CSV table of C-alpha atoms and ligand atoms in Angstrom, one decimal:
chain,number,residue,atom,x,y,z
A,896,MET,CA,115.2,-7.7,-112.5
A,897,ALA,CA,118.5,-7.6,-114.4
A,898,MET,CA,119.0,-5.0,-117.2
A,899,VAL,CA,119.4,-7.0,-120.5
A,900,VAL,CA,121.6,-5.1,-122.9
A,901,ASN,CA,120.4,-5.5,-126.5
A,902,GLY,CA,123.6,-5.4,-128.6
A,903,ASN,CA,121.6,-4.8,-131.8
A,904,GLU,CA,120.0,-1.7,-130.4
A,905,LEU,CA,123.2,-0.4,-129.0
A,906,SER,CA,124.9,-1.0,-132.4
A,907,ARG,CA,122.1,0.9,-134.1
A,908,GLU,CA,122.6,3.8,-131.7
A,909,LEU,CA,126.4,3.9,-132.3
A,910,LYS,CA,126.0,3.5,-136.1
A,911,ALA,CA,123.4,6.3,-136.2
A,912,GLY,CA,126.0,8.6,-134.6
A,913,LEU,CA,128.6,7.5,-137.1
A,914,LYS,CA,126.3,8.0,-140.0
A,915,ASP,CA,125.5,11.6,-138.9
A,916,ARG,CA,129.3,12.3,-138.8
A,917,ILE,CA,129.9,10.8,-142.3
A,918,ASP,CA,126.8,12.6,-143.7
A,919,ALA,CA,128.3,15.9,-142.3
A,920,LEU,CA,131.6,15.2,-144.0
A,921,ARG,CA,129.9,14.5,-147.3
A,922,MET,CA,127.8,17.7,-147.0
A,923,ALA,CA,130.9,19.7,-146.4
A,924,GLY,CA,132.5,18.2,-149.6
A,925,LYS,CA,135.2,16.4,-147.6
A,926,ARG,CA,136.6,13.0,-148.2
A,927,THR,CA,134.8,10.2,-146.2
A,928,PRO,CA,136.3,7.3,-144.3
A,929,CYS,CA,137.2,4.2,-146.2
A,930,LEU,CA,137.7,0.6,-145.0
A,931,ALA,CA,139.7,-1.9,-147.1
A,932,VAL,CA,139.0,-5.6,-146.5
A,933,ILE,CA,141.4,-8.3,-147.9
A,934,LEU,CA,139.9,-11.8,-148.2
A,935,VAL,CA,142.0,-14.7,-149.4
A,936,GLY,CA,140.2,-17.8,-150.6
A,937,GLU,CA,136.6,-19.1,-150.3
A,938,ASN,CA,136.1,-20.0,-146.6
A,939,PRO,CA,132.3,-19.7,-146.3
A,940,ALA,CA,132.4,-18.2,-142.8
A,941,SER,CA,134.9,-15.6,-143.9
A,942,LEU,CA,132.9,-14.8,-147.0
A,943,SER,CA,129.8,-14.2,-144.9
A,944,TYR,CA,131.8,-12.0,-142.4
A,945,VAL,CA,133.2,-9.9,-145.2
A,946,LYS,CA,129.7,-9.5,-146.7
A,947,GLY,CA,128.5,-8.3,-143.3
A,948,LYS,CA,131.2,-5.7,-143.2
A,949,GLU,CA,130.4,-4.5,-146.7
A,950,LYS,CA,126.8,-4.2,-145.8
A,951,ALA,CA,127.5,-2.3,-142.6
A,952,CYS,CA,129.8,0.1,-144.4
A,953,ALA,CA,127.1,0.7,-147.1
A,954,SER,CA,124.4,1.3,-144.5
A,955,LEU,CA,126.5,4.3,-143.1
A,956,GLY,CA,127.7,5.6,-146.4
A,957,MET,CA,131.3,4.6,-145.4
A,958,ASP,CA,133.5,3.7,-148.4
A,959,ASN,CA,134.5,0.1,-148.6
A,960,ARG,CA,137.1,-1.5,-150.9
A,961,MET,CA,137.0,-5.3,-151.1
A,962,PHE,CA,140.0,-7.2,-152.4
A,963,HIS,CA,139.2,-10.9,-152.9
A,964,LEU,CA,142.4,-12.8,-153.6
A,965,LYS,CA,142.4,-16.4,-154.9
A,966,GLU,CA,142.9,-19.4,-152.6
A,967,ASN,CA,146.5,-20.1,-154.0
A,968,THR,CA,147.7,-16.5,-153.4
A,969,THR,CA,151.3,-16.4,-152.2
A,970,GLN,CA,152.6,-14.7,-149.1
A,971,GLU,CA,154.4,-12.2,-151.4
A,972,GLU,CA,151.2,-11.4,-153.3
A,973,LEU,CA,149.2,-10.9,-150.1
A,974,GLU,CA,151.8,-8.7,-148.6
A,975,HIS,CA,152.1,-6.7,-151.8
A,976,MET,CA,148.3,-6.1,-151.7
A,977,ILE,CA,148.6,-5.0,-148.0
A,978,ARG,CA,151.4,-2.5,-148.9
A,979,LYS,CA,149.4,-1.1,-151.7
A,980,CYS,CA,146.6,-0.4,-149.2
A,981,ASN,CA,149.1,1.1,-146.8
A,982,GLU,CA,150.2,3.5,-149.5
A,983,ASP,CA,146.7,4.4,-150.8
A,984,PRO,CA,145.9,7.9,-149.4
A,985,ASP,CA,142.1,7.2,-149.8
A,986,ILE,CA,142.2,4.1,-147.5
A,987,ASP,CA,142.0,4.7,-143.7
A,988,GLY,CA,141.5,1.2,-142.3
A,989,ILE,CA,142.8,-2.2,-143.4
A,990,LEU,CA,141.4,-5.5,-142.3
A,991,VAL,CA,142.9,-8.9,-143.4
A,992,GLN,CA,140.1,-11.4,-142.9
A,993,LEU,CA,141.4,-14.3,-140.7
A,994,PRO,CA,141.9,-17.2,-140.8
A,995,LEU,CA,144.1,-17.2,-143.9
A,996,PRO,CA,144.3,-20.4,-146.0
A,997,LYS,CA,146.9,-22.9,-144.9
A,998,GLY,CA,150.4,-22.1,-146.0
A,999,LEU,CA,150.0,-18.3,-145.4
A,1000,ASP,CA,151.7,-16.7,-142.4
A,1001,GLU,CA,149.1,-14.6,-140.5
A,1002,PHE,CA,151.6,-12.9,-138.2
A,1003,SER,CA,153.8,-11.9,-141.1
A,1004,ALA,CA,150.7,-10.5,-143.0
A,1005,ILE,CA,149.6,-8.5,-139.9
A,1006,MET,CA,153.1,-7.1,-139.5
A,1007,CYS,CA,152.8,-5.6,-143.0
A,1008,ILE,CA,149.8,-3.5,-142.1
A,1009,ASP,CA,150.6,0.1,-141.3
A,1010,PRO,CA,149.8,0.4,-137.6
A,1011,SER,CA,147.9,3.6,-138.2
A,1012,LYS,CA,145.5,1.7,-140.5
A,1013,ASP,CA,145.3,-1.4,-138.3
A,1014,VAL,CA,141.6,-1.1,-137.4
A,1015,ASP,CA,141.5,-4.7,-136.2
A,1016,GLY,CA,144.0,-3.8,-133.5
A,1017,LEU,CA,146.2,-6.9,-134.1
A,1018,HIS,CA,149.6,-5.3,-135.1
A,1019,PRO,CA,152.2,-5.7,-132.3
A,1020,ILE,CA,152.5,-1.9,-132.2
A,1021,ASN,CA,148.8,-1.6,-131.3
A,1022,VAL,CA,149.0,-4.6,-128.9
A,1023,GLY,CA,151.9,-2.9,-127.2
A,1024,ARG,CA,150.1,0.5,-127.1
A,1025,LEU,CA,147.2,-1.2,-125.4
A,1026,TYR,CA,149.6,-2.6,-122.8
A,1027,LEU,CA,151.2,0.8,-122.3
A,1028,ASN,CA,147.7,2.3,-121.9
A,1029,ASN,CA,148.7,4.6,-124.8
A,1030,PRO,CA,145.6,4.3,-127.0
A,1031,GLY,CA,146.2,3.0,-130.5
A,1032,PHE,CA,143.7,0.6,-132.0
A,1033,ALA,CA,142.2,-2.1,-129.7
A,1034,PRO,CA,140.6,-5.3,-131.1
A,1035,CYS,CA,136.9,-4.9,-131.9
A,1036,THR,CA,135.2,-7.5,-129.8
A,1037,PRO,CA,136.9,-6.3,-126.6
A,1038,LEU,CA,136.0,-2.7,-127.5
A,1039,GLY,CA,132.4,-4.0,-127.9
A,1040,VAL,CA,132.5,-5.4,-124.4
A,1041,MET,CA,133.6,-2.0,-123.0
A,1042,GLU,CA,130.7,-0.3,-124.8
A,1043,VAL,CA,128.3,-2.8,-123.4
A,1044,LEU,CA,129.6,-2.0,-119.8
A,1045,LYS,CA,129.0,1.7,-120.5
A,1046,LYS,CA,125.5,0.9,-121.6
A,1047,MET,CA,125.1,-1.0,-118.3
A,1048,HIS,CA,126.2,2.2,-116.5
A,1049,CYS,CA,129.0,0.2,-115.1
A,1050,ASP,CA,132.2,2.2,-114.5
A,1051,PRO,CA,135.0,-0.5,-114.0
A,1052,ALA,CA,137.1,1.9,-111.8
A,1053,GLY,CA,137.7,0.3,-108.5
A,1054,ARG,CA,135.6,-2.8,-109.3
A,1055,ARG,CA,136.8,-6.4,-109.2
A,1056,ALA,CA,136.7,-7.8,-112.8
A,1057,VAL,CA,137.2,-11.5,-113.7
A,1058,VAL,CA,137.7,-12.5,-117.3
A,1059,VAL,CA,137.3,-16.2,-118.0
A,1060,GLY,CA,139.4,-16.9,-121.1
A,1061,ARG,CA,142.8,-15.5,-122.2
A,1062,SER,CA,142.8,-15.7,-126.0
A,1063,LYS,CA,144.8,-13.1,-127.9
A,1064,LEU,CA,141.6,-11.9,-129.7
A,1065,VAL,CA,139.2,-11.7,-126.7
A,1066,GLY,CA,140.2,-12.5,-123.1
A,1067,THR,CA,143.7,-10.9,-122.9
A,1068,PRO,CA,142.8,-7.6,-124.6
A,1069,VAL,CA,139.5,-7.3,-122.6
A,1070,ALA,CA,141.4,-7.8,-119.4
A,1071,ARG,CA,143.8,-5.0,-120.4
A,1072,LEU,CA,141.0,-2.6,-121.4
A,1073,LEU,CA,139.4,-3.3,-118.0
A,1074,GLN,CA,142.7,-2.7,-116.2
A,1075,ASN,CA,143.2,0.5,-118.2
A,1076,ALA,CA,139.8,1.5,-117.0
A,1077,ASN,CA,141.1,1.0,-113.4
A,1078,ALA,CA,139.4,-2.3,-112.6
A,1079,THR,CA,141.2,-4.8,-110.5
A,1080,VAL,CA,141.4,-7.7,-113.0
A,1081,THR,CA,141.9,-11.5,-112.7
A,1082,VAL,CA,142.3,-13.5,-115.8
A,1083,CYS,CA,141.2,-17.2,-115.6
A,1084,HIS,CA,141.9,-20.0,-118.1
A,1085,SER,CA,141.8,-23.8,-118.4
A,1086,GLN,CA,144.4,-24.3,-115.7
A,1087,THR,CA,142.8,-22.1,-113.1
A,1088,HIS,CA,141.9,-23.7,-109.8
A,1089,ASP,CA,138.8,-22.8,-107.9
A,1090,LEU,CA,137.3,-20.9,-110.9
A,1091,LYS,CA,133.9,-20.8,-109.2
A,1092,TYR,CA,135.3,-19.2,-106.1
A,1093,ILE,CA,137.2,-16.5,-108.1
A,1094,CYS,CA,134.1,-15.8,-110.3
A,1095,ARG,CA,132.0,-15.3,-107.2
A,1096,GLU,CA,134.2,-12.4,-106.2
A,1097,ALA,CA,133.6,-10.6,-109.5
A,1098,ASP,CA,131.7,-7.3,-109.7
A,1099,ILE,CA,132.2,-7.6,-113.5
A,1100,LEU,CA,132.3,-11.1,-115.0
A,1101,ILE,CA,133.3,-11.5,-118.7
A,1102,ALA,CA,132.8,-15.0,-120.2
A,1103,ALA,CA,135.0,-15.8,-123.2
A,1104,VAL,CA,135.4,-19.5,-122.9
A,1105,GLY,CA,133.7,-21.0,-125.9
A,1106,LYS,CA,131.7,-23.6,-123.8
A,1107,PRO,CA,127.9,-23.5,-123.9
A,1108,LYS,CA,126.3,-22.4,-120.6
A,1109,PHE,CA,129.5,-23.0,-118.7
A,1110,ILE,CA,128.9,-20.1,-116.3
A,1111,THR,CA,126.0,-21.0,-114.1
A,1112,GLU,CA,124.3,-19.1,-111.2
A,1113,ASP,CA,126.7,-20.6,-108.7
A,1114,TYR,CA,129.6,-18.6,-110.4
A,1115,ILE,CA,127.8,-15.3,-109.9
A,1116,LYS,CA,128.2,-12.7,-107.1
A,1117,GLU,CA,124.8,-11.2,-106.3
A,1118,GLY,CA,124.4,-8.0,-108.3
A,1119,ALA,CA,127.3,-8.6,-110.8
A,1120,TYR,CA,127.5,-7.2,-114.3
A,1121,VAL,CA,127.8,-10.2,-116.7
A,1122,VAL,CA,129.0,-9.9,-120.3
A,1123,ASP,CA,128.8,-13.1,-122.4
A,1124,VAL,CA,131.2,-13.1,-125.3
A,1125,GLY,CA,130.7,-16.8,-126.1
A,1126,VAL,CA,129.0,-17.9,-129.3
A,1127,ASN,CA,128.3,-21.7,-129.4
A,1128,ARG,CA,126.2,-23.6,-131.8
A,1129,LEU,CA,124.1,-26.3,-130.2
A,1130,SER,CA,123.2,-29.6,-131.9
A,1131,ASN,CA,119.6,-28.3,-132.6
A,1132,GLY,CA,121.2,-25.5,-134.6
A,1133,HIS,CA,120.5,-22.7,-132.0
A,1134,LEU,CA,123.2,-20.3,-130.7
A,1135,CYS,CA,123.9,-20.0,-127.1
A,1136,GLY,CA,126.5,-18.2,-125.0
A,1137,ASP,CA,129.0,-19.3,-122.4
A,1138,VAL,CA,126.6,-18.1,-119.6
A,1139,ASP,CA,123.4,-19.9,-118.6
A,1140,PHE,CA,121.3,-16.9,-119.2
A,1141,GLU,CA,118.1,-18.2,-117.6
A,1142,GLY,CA,119.8,-19.3,-114.4
A,1143,VAL,CA,122.1,-16.2,-114.0
A,1144,GLN,CA,119.7,-13.4,-115.0
A,1145,ALA,CA,118.0,-13.3,-111.6
A,1146,HIS,CA,121.2,-12.8,-109.7
A,1147,CYS,CA,122.9,-10.0,-111.7
A,1148,THR,CA,122.4,-6.2,-112.2
A,1149,ALA,CA,122.9,-6.4,-115.9
A,1150,ILE,CA,123.6,-9.1,-118.5
A,1151,THR,CA,124.0,-9.6,-122.3
A,1152,PRO,CA,122.0,-12.3,-124.2
A,1153,VAL,CA,123.4,-14.6,-126.9
A,1154,PRO,CA,122.5,-14.0,-129.7
A,1155,GLY,CA,122.0,-10.3,-129.8
A,1156,GLY,CA,124.5,-9.2,-127.1
A,1157,VAL,CA,128.2,-8.7,-127.7
A,1158,GLY,CA,128.0,-10.3,-131.2
A,1159,PRO,CA,126.6,-7.3,-133.2
A,1160,MET,CA,129.1,-5.0,-131.5
A,1161,THR,CA,132.2,-6.4,-133.2
A,1162,ILE,CA,131.4,-4.9,-136.7
A,1163,THR,CA,130.2,-1.7,-135.1
A,1164,MET,CA,133.5,-1.2,-133.3
A,1165,LEU,CA,135.4,-1.9,-136.6
A,1166,LEU,CA,133.4,1.0,-138.1
A,1167,MET,CA,134.2,3.2,-135.1
A,1168,ASN,CA,137.9,2.2,-135.4
A,1169,THR,CA,137.8,3.1,-139.1
A,1170,MET,CA,136.4,6.5,-138.2
A,1171,LYS,CA,139.1,7.0,-135.6
A,1172,ALA,CA,141.8,6.1,-138.2
A,1173,TYR,CA,140.2,8.6,-140.6
A,1174,GLU,CA,140.2,11.4,-138.1
A,1175,GLU,CA,143.7,10.8,-137.0
A,1176,ARG,CA,145.0,10.7,-140.6
A,1177,GLU,CA,143.1,13.9,-141.4
A,1178,ALA,CA,144.5,15.6,-138.4
A,1179,ARG,CA,148.1,14.5,-139.4
A,1180,HIS,CA,147.8,15.2,-143.2
A,1181,GLY,CA,145.1,17.9,-143.4
A,1182,THR,CA,141.6,17.6,-144.9
A,1183,ARG,CA,141.4,16.9,-148.6
B,1947,NAP,P1,139.6,-19.5,-127.5
B,1947,NAP,O1,140.7,-18.9,-128.3
B,1947,NAP,O2,139.2,-20.9,-127.7
B,1947,NAP,O3,139.9,-19.3,-126.0
B,1947,NAP,C1,139.1,-19.8,-125.0
B,1947,NAP,C2,139.7,-19.5,-123.6
B,1947,NAP,O4,138.9,-20.1,-122.6
B,1947,NAP,C3,141.1,-20.0,-123.5
B,1947,NAP,O5,141.9,-19.0,-122.8
B,1947,NAP,C4,141.0,-21.2,-122.6
B,1947,NAP,O6,142.1,-21.4,-121.6
B,1947,NAP,C5,139.7,-20.8,-121.7
B,1947,NAP,N1,139.1,-22.0,-121.2
B,1947,NAP,C6,138.8,-23.2,-121.9
B,1947,NAP,N2,138.2,-24.0,-121.0
B,1947,NAP,C7,138.2,-23.5,-119.8
B,1947,NAP,C8,137.7,-23.9,-118.5
B,1947,NAP,N3,137.2,-25.1,-118.3
B,1947,NAP,N4,137.9,-23.0,-117.5
B,1947,NAP,C9,138.4,-21.8,-117.7
B,1947,NAP,N5,138.8,-21.3,-118.9
B,1947,NAP,C10,138.7,-22.2,-119.9
B,1947,NAP,O7,138.3,-18.7,-127.8
B,1947,NAP,P2,138.1,-17.1,-128.1
B,1947,NAP,O8,138.5,-16.8,-129.5
B,1947,NAP,O9,138.6,-16.3,-127.0
B,1947,NAP,O10,136.5,-17.0,-128.1
B,1947,NAP,C11,135.8,-17.3,-126.9
B,1947,NAP,C12,134.3,-17.3,-127.2
B,1947,NAP,O11,133.9,-16.0,-127.7
B,1947,NAP,C13,133.9,-18.3,-128.3
B,1947,NAP,O12,132.6,-18.9,-128.0
B,1947,NAP,C14,133.9,-17.5,-129.6
B,1947,NAP,O13,133.0,-18.0,-130.5
B,1947,NAP,C15,133.3,-16.2,-129.0
B,1947,NAP,N6,133.7,-15.0,-129.8
B,1947,NAP,C16,132.7,-14.1,-130.1
B,1947,NAP,C17,133.0,-13.0,-130.8
B,1947,NAP,C18,131.9,-12.0,-131.0
B,1947,NAP,O14,130.8,-12.1,-130.4
B,1947,NAP,N7,132.0,-11.1,-131.9
B,1947,NAP,C19,134.3,-12.7,-131.3
B,1947,NAP,C20,135.3,-13.6,-130.9
B,1947,NAP,C21,135.0,-14.8,-130.2
B,1947,NAP,P3,143.6,-21.8,-122.2
B,1947,NAP,O15,144.2,-20.5,-122.6
B,1947,NAP,O16,144.2,-22.3,-121.0
B,1947,NAP,O17,143.4,-22.8,-123.3
């Protein structure tokens, strides 16, 4: 019977550890970590993600500054706001909620974030550090995948890992984190031939495709560790992953469900990254 990793439970465990550390700082009269979130416009999904982040910070006693800019904000105004957050000594982490409204340049905005406060891990300096295996900030969903593997007691070292999907936000950084953890990694995408054959060689299979139940049991090596990053909404309103959970479960050592697998880990890893940014800044500048 496969181990089913409950991402909500794992998130709760990690957040409880973070809360203890923040409580200890407060008890010692020290400054506590602070995450700034910059939202431009009224995209309902973005508004809901930002609310989720505010709630998560509040539940830990982590400080949170929310900057909600109007839809017609100019690039200059947005970048001015980012620079103000860069310079604010009380802010440790900065997240610019994506996507930005049409007409705003996301790359240019991300380039403005101080890499030492880039808790979303999207600044090219942090992307480069991930590729050099010189840890800066890695993106949150890929970090969540690595925590899930830890929970599965799966050390990637020496194992064959296959990542299906090569997006900038998920597939590519997950592959790099796995390689940094000494797995032998193959990255597959829409042009890959013999996908099923390649997946059947995987000790660790990461699905980040965005296609409901795309990975069926005939893609699975007996005893594999399977992490499903996909979130797909079906016509009946239900969510499902990229993996056919029912069919695959019987063949693997461990698997994540959707919903309730990798999904809840993303915000948790953002909070972990903010704590790391705080600790690194305190180490550089001394405790206030
Ligand atoms: P994406 O940008 O659309 O990338 C999908 C990747 O899958 C692409 O690299 C694409 O290849 C590849 N692909 C598409 N069809 C394929 C096929 N038939 N065979 C093999 N590969 C194929 O999506 P994403 O942002 O990486 O997200 C992937 C999934 O994860 C989505 O369901 C998304 O909702 C979910 N997600 C979840 C979280 C979370 O849980 N917190 C966070 C982010 C994303 P090409 O590069 O060749 O086009």
